[in-house]
XYZ file of N, CA and C in Angstrom:
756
model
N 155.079 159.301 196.161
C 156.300 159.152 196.954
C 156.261 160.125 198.131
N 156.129 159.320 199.204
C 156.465 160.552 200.684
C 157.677 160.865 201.181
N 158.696 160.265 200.568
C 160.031 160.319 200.802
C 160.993 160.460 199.893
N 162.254 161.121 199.761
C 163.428 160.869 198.930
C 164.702 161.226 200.005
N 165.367 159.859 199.423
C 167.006 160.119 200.178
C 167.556 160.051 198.998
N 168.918 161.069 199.179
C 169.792 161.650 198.087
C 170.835 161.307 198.857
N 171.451 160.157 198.392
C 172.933 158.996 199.281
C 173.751 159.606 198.529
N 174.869 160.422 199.118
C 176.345 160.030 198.861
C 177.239 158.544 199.539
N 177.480 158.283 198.022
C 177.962 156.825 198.293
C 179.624 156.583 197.845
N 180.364 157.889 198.164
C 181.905 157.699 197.638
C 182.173 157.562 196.475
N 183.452 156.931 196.267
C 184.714 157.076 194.601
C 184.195 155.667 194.024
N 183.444 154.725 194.483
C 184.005 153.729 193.544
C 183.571 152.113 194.432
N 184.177 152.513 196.156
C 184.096 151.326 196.846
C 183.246 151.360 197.703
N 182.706 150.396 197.714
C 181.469 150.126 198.181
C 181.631 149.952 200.152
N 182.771 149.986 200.491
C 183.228 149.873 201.821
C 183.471 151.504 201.932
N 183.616 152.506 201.271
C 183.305 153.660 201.645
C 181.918 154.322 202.198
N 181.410 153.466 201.888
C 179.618 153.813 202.030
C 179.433 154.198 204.179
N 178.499 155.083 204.086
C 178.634 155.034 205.817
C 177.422 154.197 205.950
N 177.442 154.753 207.490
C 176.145 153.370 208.135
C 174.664 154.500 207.932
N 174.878 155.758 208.462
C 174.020 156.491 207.661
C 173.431 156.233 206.279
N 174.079 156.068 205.694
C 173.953 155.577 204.336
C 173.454 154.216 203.653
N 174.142 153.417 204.545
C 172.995 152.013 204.710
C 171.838 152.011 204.868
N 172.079 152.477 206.628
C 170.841 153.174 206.968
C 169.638 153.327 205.762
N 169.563 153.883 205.240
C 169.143 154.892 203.893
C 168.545 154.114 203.109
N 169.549 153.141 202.611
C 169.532 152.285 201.673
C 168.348 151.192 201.486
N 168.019 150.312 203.246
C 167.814 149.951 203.685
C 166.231 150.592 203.425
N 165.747 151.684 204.033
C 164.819 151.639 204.354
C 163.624 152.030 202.626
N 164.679 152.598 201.627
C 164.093 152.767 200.847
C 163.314 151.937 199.716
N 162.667 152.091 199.134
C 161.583 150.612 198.104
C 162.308 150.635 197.087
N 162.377 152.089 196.375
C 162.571 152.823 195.009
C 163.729 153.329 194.509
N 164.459 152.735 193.518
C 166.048 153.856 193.751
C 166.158 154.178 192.423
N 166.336 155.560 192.116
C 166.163 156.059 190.430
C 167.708 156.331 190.303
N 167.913 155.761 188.691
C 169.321 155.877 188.231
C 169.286 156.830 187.118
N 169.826 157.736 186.671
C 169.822 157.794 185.718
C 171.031 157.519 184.921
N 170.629 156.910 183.994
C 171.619 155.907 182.918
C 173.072 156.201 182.081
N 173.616 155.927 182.319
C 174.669 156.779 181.215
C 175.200 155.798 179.469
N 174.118 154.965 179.916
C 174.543 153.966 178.200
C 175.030 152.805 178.621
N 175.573 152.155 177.698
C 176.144 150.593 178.033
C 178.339 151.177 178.034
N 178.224 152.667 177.280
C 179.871 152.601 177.374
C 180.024 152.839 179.165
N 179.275 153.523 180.218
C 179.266 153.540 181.636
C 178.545 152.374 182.358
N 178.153 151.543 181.724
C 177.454 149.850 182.432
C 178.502 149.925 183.688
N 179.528 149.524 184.318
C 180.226 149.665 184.771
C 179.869 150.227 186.403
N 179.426 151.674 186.103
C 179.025 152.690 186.939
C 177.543 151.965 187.372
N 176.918 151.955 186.566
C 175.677 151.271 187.484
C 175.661 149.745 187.809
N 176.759 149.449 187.233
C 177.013 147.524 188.224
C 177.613 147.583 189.530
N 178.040 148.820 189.647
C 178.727 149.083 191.326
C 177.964 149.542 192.407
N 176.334 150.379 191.452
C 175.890 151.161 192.379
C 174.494 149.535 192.606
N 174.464 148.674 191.396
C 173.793 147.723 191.630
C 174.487 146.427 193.138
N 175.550 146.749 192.678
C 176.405 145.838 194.334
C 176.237 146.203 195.432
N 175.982 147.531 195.343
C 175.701 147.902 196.703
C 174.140 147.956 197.208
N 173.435 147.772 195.937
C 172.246 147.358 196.358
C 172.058 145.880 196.600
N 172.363 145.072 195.792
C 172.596 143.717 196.805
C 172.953 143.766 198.001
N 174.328 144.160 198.372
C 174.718 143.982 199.406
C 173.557 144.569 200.544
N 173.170 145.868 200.734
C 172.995 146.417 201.334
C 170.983 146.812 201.510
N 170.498 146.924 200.206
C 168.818 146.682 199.755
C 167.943 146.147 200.640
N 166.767 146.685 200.885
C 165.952 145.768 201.503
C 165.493 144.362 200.009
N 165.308 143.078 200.383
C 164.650 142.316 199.657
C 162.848 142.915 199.026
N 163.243 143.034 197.353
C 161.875 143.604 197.157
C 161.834 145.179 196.289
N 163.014 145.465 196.928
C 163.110 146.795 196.173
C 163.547 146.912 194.895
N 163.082 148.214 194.038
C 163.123 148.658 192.727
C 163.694 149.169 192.323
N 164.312 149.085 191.260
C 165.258 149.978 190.196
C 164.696 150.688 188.916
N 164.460 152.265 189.634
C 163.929 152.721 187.677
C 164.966 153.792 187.151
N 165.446 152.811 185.892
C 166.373 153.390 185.475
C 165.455 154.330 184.392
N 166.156 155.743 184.281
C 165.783 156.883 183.789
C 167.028 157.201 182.401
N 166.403 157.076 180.836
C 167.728 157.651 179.867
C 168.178 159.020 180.710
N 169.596 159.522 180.241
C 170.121 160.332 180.659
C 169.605 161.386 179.161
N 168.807 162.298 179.303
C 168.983 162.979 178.199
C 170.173 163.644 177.488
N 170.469 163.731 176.092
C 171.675 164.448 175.766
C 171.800 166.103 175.947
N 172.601 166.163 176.342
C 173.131 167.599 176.225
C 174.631 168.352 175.180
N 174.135 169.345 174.955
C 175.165 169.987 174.167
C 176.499 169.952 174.419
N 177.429 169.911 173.275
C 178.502 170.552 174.335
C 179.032 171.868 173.707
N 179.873 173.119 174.919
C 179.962 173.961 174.568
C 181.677 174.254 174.832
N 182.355 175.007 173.725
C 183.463 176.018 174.244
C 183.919 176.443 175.661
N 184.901 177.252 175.963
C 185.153 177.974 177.391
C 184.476 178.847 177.723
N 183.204 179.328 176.475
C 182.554 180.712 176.947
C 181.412 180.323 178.303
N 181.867 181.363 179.372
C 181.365 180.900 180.755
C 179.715 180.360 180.704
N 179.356 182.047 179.877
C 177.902 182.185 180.009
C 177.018 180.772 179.151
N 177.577 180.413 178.015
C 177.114 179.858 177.529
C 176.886 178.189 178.253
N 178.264 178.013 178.785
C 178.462 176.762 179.419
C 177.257 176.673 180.341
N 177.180 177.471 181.215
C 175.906 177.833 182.164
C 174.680 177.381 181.484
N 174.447 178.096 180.477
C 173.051 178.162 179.930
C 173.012 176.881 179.382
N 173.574 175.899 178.877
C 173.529 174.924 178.084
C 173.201 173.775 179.514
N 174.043 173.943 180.767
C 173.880 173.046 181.501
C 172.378 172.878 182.275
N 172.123 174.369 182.488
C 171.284 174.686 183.212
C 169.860 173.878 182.223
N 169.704 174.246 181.310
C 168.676 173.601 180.224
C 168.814 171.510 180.298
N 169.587 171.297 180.532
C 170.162 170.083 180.592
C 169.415 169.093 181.714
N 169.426 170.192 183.128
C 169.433 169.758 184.323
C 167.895 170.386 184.198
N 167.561 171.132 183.540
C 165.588 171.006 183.633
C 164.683 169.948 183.285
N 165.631 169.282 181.665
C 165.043 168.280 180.865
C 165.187 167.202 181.898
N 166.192 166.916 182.806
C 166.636 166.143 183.400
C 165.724 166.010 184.489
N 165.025 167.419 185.299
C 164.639 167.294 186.212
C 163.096 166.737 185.844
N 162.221 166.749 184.742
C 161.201 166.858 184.015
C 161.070 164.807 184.220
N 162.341 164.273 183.567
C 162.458 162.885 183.948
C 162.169 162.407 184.819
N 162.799 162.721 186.014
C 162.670 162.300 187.346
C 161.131 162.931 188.010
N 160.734 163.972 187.828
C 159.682 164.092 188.111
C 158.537 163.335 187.932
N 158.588 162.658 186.642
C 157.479 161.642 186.276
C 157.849 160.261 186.932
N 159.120 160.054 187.150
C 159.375 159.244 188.189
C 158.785 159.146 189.651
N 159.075 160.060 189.794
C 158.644 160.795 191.067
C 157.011 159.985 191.110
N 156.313 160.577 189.977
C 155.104 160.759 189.786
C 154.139 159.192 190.171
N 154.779 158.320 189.690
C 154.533 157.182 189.677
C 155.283 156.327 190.618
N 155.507 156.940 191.877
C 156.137 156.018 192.903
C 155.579 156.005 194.130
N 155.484 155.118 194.781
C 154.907 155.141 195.990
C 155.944 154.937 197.334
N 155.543 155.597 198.719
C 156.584 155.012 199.834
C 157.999 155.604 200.032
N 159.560 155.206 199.956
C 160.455 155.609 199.998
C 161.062 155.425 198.933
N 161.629 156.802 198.299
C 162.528 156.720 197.365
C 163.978 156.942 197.456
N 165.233 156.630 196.452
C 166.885 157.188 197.065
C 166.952 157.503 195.711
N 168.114 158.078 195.544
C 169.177 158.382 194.440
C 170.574 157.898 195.052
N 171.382 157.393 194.642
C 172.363 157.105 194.965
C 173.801 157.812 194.277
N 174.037 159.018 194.836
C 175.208 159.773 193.999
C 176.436 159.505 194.547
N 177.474 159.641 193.284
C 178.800 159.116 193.282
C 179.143 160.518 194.367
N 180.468 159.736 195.335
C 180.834 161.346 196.358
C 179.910 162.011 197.054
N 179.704 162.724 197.172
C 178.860 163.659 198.119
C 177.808 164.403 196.838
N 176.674 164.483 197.729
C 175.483 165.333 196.690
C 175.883 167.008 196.632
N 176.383 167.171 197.423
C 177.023 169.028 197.603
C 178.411 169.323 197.001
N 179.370 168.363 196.020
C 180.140 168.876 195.559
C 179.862 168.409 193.641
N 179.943 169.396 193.029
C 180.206 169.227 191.658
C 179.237 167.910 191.145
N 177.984 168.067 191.523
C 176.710 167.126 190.914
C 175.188 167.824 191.320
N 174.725 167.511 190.430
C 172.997 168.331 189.680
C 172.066 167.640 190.501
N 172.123 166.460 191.048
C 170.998 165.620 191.485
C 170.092 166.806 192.561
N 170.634 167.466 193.605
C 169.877 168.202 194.271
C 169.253 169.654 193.465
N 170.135 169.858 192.748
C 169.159 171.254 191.858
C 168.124 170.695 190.761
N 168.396 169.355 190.880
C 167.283 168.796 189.657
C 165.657 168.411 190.843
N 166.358 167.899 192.149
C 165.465 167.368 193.135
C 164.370 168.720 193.478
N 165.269 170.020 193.537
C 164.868 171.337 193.675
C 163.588 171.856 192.756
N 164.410 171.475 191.111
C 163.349 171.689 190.311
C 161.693 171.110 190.649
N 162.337 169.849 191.050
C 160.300 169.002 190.868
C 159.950 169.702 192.338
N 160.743 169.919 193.211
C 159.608 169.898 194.363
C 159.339 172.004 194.126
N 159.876 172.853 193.393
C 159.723 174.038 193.188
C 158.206 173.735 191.610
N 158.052 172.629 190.905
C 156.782 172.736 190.140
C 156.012 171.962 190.373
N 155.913 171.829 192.272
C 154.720 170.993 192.826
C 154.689 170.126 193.655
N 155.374 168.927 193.125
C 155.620 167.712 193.909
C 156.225 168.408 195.419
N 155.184 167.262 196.080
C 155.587 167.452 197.852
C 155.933 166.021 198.059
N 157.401 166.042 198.584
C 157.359 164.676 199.282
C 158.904 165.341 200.395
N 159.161 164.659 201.389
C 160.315 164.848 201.914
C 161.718 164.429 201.574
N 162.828 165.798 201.784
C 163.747 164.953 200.893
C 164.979 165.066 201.960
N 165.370 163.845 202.588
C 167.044 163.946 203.181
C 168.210 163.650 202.347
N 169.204 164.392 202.753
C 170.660 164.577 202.210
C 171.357 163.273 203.017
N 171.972 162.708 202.575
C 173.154 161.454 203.258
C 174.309 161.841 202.442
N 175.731 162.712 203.061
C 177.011 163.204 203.263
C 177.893 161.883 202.281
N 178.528 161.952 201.563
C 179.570 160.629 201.269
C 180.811 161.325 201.069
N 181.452 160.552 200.626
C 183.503 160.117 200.914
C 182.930 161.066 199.528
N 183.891 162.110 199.417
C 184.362 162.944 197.674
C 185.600 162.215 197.245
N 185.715 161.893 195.819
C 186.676 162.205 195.028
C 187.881 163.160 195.718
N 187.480 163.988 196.458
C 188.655 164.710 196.669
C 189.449 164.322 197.828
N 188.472 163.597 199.169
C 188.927 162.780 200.101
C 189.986 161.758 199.755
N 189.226 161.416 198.852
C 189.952 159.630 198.538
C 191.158 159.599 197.282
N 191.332 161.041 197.124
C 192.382 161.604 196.067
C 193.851 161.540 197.105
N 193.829 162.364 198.290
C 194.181 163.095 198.880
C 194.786 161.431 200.224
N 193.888 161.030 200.563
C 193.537 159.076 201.067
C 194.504 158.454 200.321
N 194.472 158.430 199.168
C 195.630 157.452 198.487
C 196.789 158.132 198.028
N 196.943 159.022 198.014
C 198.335 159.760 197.959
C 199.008 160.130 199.401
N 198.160 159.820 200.614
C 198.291 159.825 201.559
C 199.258 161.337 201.804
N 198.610 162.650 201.691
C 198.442 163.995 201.786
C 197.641 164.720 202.501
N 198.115 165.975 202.982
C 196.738 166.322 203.123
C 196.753 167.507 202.214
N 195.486 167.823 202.013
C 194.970 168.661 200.779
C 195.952 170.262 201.156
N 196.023 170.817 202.153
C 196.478 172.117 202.156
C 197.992 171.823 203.379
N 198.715 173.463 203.042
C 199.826 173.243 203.882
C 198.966 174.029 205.386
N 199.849 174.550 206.461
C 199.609 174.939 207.651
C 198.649 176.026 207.034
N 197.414 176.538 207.797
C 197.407 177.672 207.485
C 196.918 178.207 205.700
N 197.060 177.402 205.092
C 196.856 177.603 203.491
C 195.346 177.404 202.826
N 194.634 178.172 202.335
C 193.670 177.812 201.719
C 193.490 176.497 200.686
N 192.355 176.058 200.648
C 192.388 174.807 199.233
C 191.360 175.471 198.254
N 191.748 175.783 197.441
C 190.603 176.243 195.647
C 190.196 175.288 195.115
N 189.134 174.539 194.932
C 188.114 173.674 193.825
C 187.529 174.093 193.155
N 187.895 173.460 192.034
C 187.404 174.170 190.636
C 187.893 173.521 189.709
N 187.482 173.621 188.423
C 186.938 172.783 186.964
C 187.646 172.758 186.428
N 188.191 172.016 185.036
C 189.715 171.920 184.651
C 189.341 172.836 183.403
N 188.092 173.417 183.319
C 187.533 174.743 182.270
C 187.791 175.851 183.354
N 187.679 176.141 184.348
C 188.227 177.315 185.062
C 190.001 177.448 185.353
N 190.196 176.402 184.859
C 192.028 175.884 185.325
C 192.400 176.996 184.160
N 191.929 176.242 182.959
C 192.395 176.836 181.850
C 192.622 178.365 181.655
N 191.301 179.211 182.139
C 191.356 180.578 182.260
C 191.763 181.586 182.817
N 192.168 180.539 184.585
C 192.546 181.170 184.920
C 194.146 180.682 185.724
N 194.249 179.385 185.658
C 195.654 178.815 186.027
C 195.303 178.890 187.482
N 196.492 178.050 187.999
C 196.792 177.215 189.608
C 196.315 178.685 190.556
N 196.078 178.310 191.522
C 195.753 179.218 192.639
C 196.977 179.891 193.105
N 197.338 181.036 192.977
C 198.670 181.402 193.566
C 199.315 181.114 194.892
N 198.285 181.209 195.620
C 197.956 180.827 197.679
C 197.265 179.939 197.746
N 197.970 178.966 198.386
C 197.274 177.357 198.885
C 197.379 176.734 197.472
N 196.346 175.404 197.957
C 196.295 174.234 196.718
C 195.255 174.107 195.604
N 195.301 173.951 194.784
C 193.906 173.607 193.671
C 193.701 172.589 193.212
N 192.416 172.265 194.135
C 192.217 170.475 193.055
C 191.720 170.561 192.186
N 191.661 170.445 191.250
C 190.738 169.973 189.795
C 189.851 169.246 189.294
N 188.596 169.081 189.274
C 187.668 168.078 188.710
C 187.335 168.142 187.616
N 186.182 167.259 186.913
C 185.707 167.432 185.571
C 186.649 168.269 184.369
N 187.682 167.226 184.792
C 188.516 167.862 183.345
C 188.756 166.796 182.222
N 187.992 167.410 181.390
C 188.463 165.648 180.494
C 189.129 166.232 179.308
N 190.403 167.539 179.381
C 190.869 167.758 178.279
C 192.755 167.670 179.218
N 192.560 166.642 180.193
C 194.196 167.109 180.565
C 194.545 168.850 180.955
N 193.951 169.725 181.366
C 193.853 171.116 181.401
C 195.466 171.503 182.364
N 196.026 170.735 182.910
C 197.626 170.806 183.673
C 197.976 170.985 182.738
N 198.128 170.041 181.561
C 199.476 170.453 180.819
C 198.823 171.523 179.825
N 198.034 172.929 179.910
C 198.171 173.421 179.172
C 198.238 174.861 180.105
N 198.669 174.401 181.335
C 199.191 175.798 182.044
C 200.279 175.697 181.928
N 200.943 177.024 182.537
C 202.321 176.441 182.787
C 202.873 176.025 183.348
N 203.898 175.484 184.039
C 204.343 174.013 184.897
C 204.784 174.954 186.082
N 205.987 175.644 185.814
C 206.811 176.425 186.823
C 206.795 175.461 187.612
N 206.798 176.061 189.172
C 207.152 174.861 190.068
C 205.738 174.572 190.844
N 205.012 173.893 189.650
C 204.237 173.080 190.364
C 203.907 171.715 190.673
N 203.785 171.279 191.551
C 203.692 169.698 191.716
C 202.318 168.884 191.460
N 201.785 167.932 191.281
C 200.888 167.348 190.810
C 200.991 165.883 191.671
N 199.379 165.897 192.320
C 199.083 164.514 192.276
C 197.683 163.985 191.736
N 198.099 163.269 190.848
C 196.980 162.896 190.423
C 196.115 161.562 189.985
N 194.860 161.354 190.052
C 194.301 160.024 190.747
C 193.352 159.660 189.765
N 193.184 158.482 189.254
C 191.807 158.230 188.323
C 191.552 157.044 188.537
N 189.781 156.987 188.018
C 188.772 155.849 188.176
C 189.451 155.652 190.254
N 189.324 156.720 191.531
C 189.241 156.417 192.638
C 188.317 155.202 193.332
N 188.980 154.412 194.030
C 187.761 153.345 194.713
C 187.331 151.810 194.013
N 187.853 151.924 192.390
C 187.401 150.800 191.599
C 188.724 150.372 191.234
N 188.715 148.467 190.697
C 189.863 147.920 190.492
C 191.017 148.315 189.746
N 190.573 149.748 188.827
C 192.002 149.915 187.938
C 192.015 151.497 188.666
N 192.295 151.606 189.646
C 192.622 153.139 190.032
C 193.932 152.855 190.102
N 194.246 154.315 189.632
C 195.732 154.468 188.916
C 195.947 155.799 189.457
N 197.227 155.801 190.269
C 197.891 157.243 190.535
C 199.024 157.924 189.890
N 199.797 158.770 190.046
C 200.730 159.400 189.476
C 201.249 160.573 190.108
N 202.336 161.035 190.740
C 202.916 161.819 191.127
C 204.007 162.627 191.206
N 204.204 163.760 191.021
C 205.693 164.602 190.884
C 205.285 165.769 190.336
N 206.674 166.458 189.974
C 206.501 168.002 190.089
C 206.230 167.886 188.033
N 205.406 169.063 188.106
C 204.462 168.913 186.630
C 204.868 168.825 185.699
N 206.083 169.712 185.025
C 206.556 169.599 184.162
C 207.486 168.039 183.770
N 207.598 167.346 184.469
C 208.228 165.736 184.392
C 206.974 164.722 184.445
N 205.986 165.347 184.588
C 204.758 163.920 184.750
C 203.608 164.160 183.999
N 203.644 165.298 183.333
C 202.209 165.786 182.454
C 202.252 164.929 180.937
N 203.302 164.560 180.567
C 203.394 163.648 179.485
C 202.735 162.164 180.246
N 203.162 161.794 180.863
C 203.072 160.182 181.950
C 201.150 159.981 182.182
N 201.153 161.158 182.531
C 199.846 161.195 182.889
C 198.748 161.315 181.914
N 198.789 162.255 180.739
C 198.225 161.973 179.442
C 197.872 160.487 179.074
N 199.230 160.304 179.059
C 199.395 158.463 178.283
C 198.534 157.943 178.958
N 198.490 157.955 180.420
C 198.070 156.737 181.433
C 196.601 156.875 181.564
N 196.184 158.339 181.382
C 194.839 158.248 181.257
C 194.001 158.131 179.594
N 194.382 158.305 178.582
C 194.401 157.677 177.488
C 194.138 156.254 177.352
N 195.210 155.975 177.741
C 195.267 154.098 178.496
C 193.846 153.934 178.735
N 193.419 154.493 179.961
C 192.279 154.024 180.738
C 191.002 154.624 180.292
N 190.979 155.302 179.099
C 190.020 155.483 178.779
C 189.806 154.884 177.798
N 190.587 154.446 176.533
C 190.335 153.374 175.851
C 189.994 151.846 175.852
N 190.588 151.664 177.395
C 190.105 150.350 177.854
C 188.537 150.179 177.977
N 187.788 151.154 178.884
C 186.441 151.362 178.782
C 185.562 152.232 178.193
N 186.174 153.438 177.332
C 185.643 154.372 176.774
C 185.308 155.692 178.210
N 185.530 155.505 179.108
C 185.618 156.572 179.889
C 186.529 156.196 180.972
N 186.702 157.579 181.598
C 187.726 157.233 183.055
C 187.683 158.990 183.451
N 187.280 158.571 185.004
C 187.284 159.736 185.851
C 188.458 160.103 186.539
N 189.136 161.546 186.655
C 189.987 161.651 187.323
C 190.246 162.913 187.376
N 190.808 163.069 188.848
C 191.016 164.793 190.142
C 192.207 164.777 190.425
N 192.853 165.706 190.242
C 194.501 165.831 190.724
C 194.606 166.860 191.475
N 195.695 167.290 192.523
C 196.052 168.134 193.055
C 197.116 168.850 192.892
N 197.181 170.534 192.498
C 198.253 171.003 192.174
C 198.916 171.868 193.525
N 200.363 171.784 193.669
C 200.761 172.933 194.767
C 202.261 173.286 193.994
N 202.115 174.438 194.706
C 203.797 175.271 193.824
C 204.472 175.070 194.946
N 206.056 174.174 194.373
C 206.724 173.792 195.643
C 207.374 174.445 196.810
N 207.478 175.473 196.424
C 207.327 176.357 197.661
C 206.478 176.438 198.701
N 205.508 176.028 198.512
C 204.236 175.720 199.787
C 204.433 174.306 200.257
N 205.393 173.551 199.514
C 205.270 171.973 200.401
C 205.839 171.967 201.425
């Protein structure tokens, strides 16, 4: 392989995609997935639409198992170490991918490759134990854009900082006192186990695809609503992604 593009391709819709990104799409042979099972089929039938749509005629799909990883407690260090081991085994995959490809290759990542995803520290790994090939970045729509897009907000007040961060850092350390905090990768509901005071909440799941579902108001009146609704949507498919935004109403 003399090439790799690493596409950010947005929340969900395939009309988020840029022309850069077509671009991309277009010129590549090879596009490695790695798999998340038949309960996420779903996730790779969207990233397969946009290869119809958009693919040169001819090109390949090698789908890669997702190896398992542990899961761990709130302890920081450990969380680290467990992921970090995760994203080696991971990178070890793709490398043999790598290994056996010829011409242009992509990855196609959900949102942007620079917020809250491994694909470039895994890309890091193979070309740091050898492999030479060239690798471009292609920018996409975040989860946090298209959070912020359909609640039709903008993320901070005048002047106010915005904090991103994990709904395992929410927990430890609660809402940002100054400016706003969005939240990702929380799949324990981590709002309702701060305390509410006067904070407001908007919050967004499965962004970009046919059952995106919002919810909004000040926290302590919507953290029950929002449980349920994402419950809901995760039993329908066995998973469901979702980023909310917190601000203390005094900053609105």
């Amino acid at each position: 392989m003399r090439k790799l593009y690493v596409i950010g391709i947005g929340a969900g819709d395939r009309r988020q995609l840029t022309v850069q990104a077509i671009e991309a799409i277009r010129e590549a042979d090879t596009f490695f997935v790695i798999g998340k099972g038949e309960v996420k089929r779903e996730l790779t039938e969207v990233r397969a639409a946009m290869l119809d749509a958009y693919a040169s005629p001819g090109h390949r799909v090698v789908e890669i198992a997702d190896p398992p990883r542990d899961r761990v407690g709130d302890d920081a260090g450990d969380y680290r170490e467990v992921v970090a081991d995760w994203h080696r085994r991971r990178a070890e995959l793709l490398g043999a991918a790598f290994d056996t490809t010829t011409g242009v290759g992509a990855i196609l990542v959900w949102g942007d490759p620079a917020l809250y995803d491994s694909t470039l520290r895994m890309v890091g790994h193979v070309r740091t134990a050898g492999a030479e090939f060239d690798c471009t970045v292609i920018p996409g729509v975040t989860s946090v854009q298209a959070l912020a897009a359909a609640h039709r907000v903008v993320l901070h007040e005048i002047g106010e900082p915005v904090h991103i961060t994990t709904g395992r850092r929410l927990r430890a350390e609660g809402a940002a006192a100054d400016g706003s905090t969005v939240v990702m990768l929380d799949g324990e509901c981590s709002f309702a186990r701060i305390p509410a005071g006067d904070l407001h909440i908007w919050w967004g799941a499965n962004l970009g695809l046919p059952d995106q579902t919002l919810i909004e108001g000040p926290l302590r009146e919507v953290a029950d609503s929002i449980e349920r609704r994402r419950e809901e949507l995760r039993a329908a498919k066995g998973w469901v992604f979702d980023i909310y935004l917190l601000r203390r109403t005094a900053q609105r």
